[in-house]
Coordinates of C-alpha atoms in Angstrom, one line a residue:
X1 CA 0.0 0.0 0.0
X2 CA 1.4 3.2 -1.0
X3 CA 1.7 6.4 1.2
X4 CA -0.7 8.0 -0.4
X5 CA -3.4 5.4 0.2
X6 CA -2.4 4.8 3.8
X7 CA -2.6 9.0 4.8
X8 CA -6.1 8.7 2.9
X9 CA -7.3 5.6 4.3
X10 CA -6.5 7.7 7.7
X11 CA -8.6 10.6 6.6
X12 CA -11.3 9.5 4.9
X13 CA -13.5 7.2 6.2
X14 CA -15.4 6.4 3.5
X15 CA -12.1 5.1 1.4
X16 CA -11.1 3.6 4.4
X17 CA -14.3 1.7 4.8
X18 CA -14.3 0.3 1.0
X19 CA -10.5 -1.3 1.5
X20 CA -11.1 -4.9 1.8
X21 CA -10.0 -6.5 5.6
X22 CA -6.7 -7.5 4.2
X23 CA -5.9 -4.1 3.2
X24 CA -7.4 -2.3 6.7
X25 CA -4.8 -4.8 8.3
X26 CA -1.7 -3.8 6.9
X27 CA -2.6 -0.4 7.5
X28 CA -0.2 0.9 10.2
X29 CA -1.7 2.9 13.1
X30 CA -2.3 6.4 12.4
X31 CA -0.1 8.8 14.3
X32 CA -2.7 11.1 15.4
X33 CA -4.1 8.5 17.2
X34 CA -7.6 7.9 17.9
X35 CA -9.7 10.7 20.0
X36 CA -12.8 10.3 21.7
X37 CA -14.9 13.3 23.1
X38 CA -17.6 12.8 25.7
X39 CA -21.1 14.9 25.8
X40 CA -19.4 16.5 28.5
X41 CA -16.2 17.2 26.6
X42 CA -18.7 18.5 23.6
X43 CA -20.7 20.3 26.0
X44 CA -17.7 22.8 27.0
X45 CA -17.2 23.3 23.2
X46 CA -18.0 27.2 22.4
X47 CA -17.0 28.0 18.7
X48 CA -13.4 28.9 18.6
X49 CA -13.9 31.1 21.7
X50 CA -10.9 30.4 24.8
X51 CA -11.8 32.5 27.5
X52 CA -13.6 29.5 28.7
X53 CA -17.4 30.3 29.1
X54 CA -20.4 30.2 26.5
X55 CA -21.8 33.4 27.5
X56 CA -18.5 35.3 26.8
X57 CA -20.5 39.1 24.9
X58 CA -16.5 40.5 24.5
X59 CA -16.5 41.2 21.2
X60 CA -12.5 42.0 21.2
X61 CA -11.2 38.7 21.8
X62 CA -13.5 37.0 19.3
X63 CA -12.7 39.0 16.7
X64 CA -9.2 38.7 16.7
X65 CA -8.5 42.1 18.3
X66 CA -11.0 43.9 16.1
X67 CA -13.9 45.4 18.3
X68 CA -16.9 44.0 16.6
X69 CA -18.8 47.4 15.2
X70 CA -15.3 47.9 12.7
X71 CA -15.6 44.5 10.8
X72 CA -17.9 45.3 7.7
X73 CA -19.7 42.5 6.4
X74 CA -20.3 44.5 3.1

């Protein structure tokens, strides 16, 4: 199996679920590793934003810097 078809057999699930049990076998383990998130993991998730709380209204930070009446969405 080439590189090629190992990094996408690691990305894409779909190719990787078409290569026949033979194939899925010599496929090393990806180096990424395998991560699991729990509801409670998912549940702290909040867009992009790190300070940490859903209800963050500091339009500084989550605009990169850029207080949030200059960005033009024209």
């Amino acid at each position: 199996m080439s590189n090629i078809d190992i990094i996408r057999a690691w990305k894409d699930e779909d190719y990787r679920d078409s290569l026949t049990d033979e194939e899925k076998a010599q496929l090393p383990e990806n180096p990424a590793g395998l991560i699991e998130l729990t509801d409670e993991d998912m549940s702290s998730v909040s867009g992009g934003c790190s300070c940490g709380t859903s209800r963050c209204s500091s339009s500084v930070h989550h605009f990169g810097g850029i207080a949030a009446e200059d960005i033009s969405l024209a």
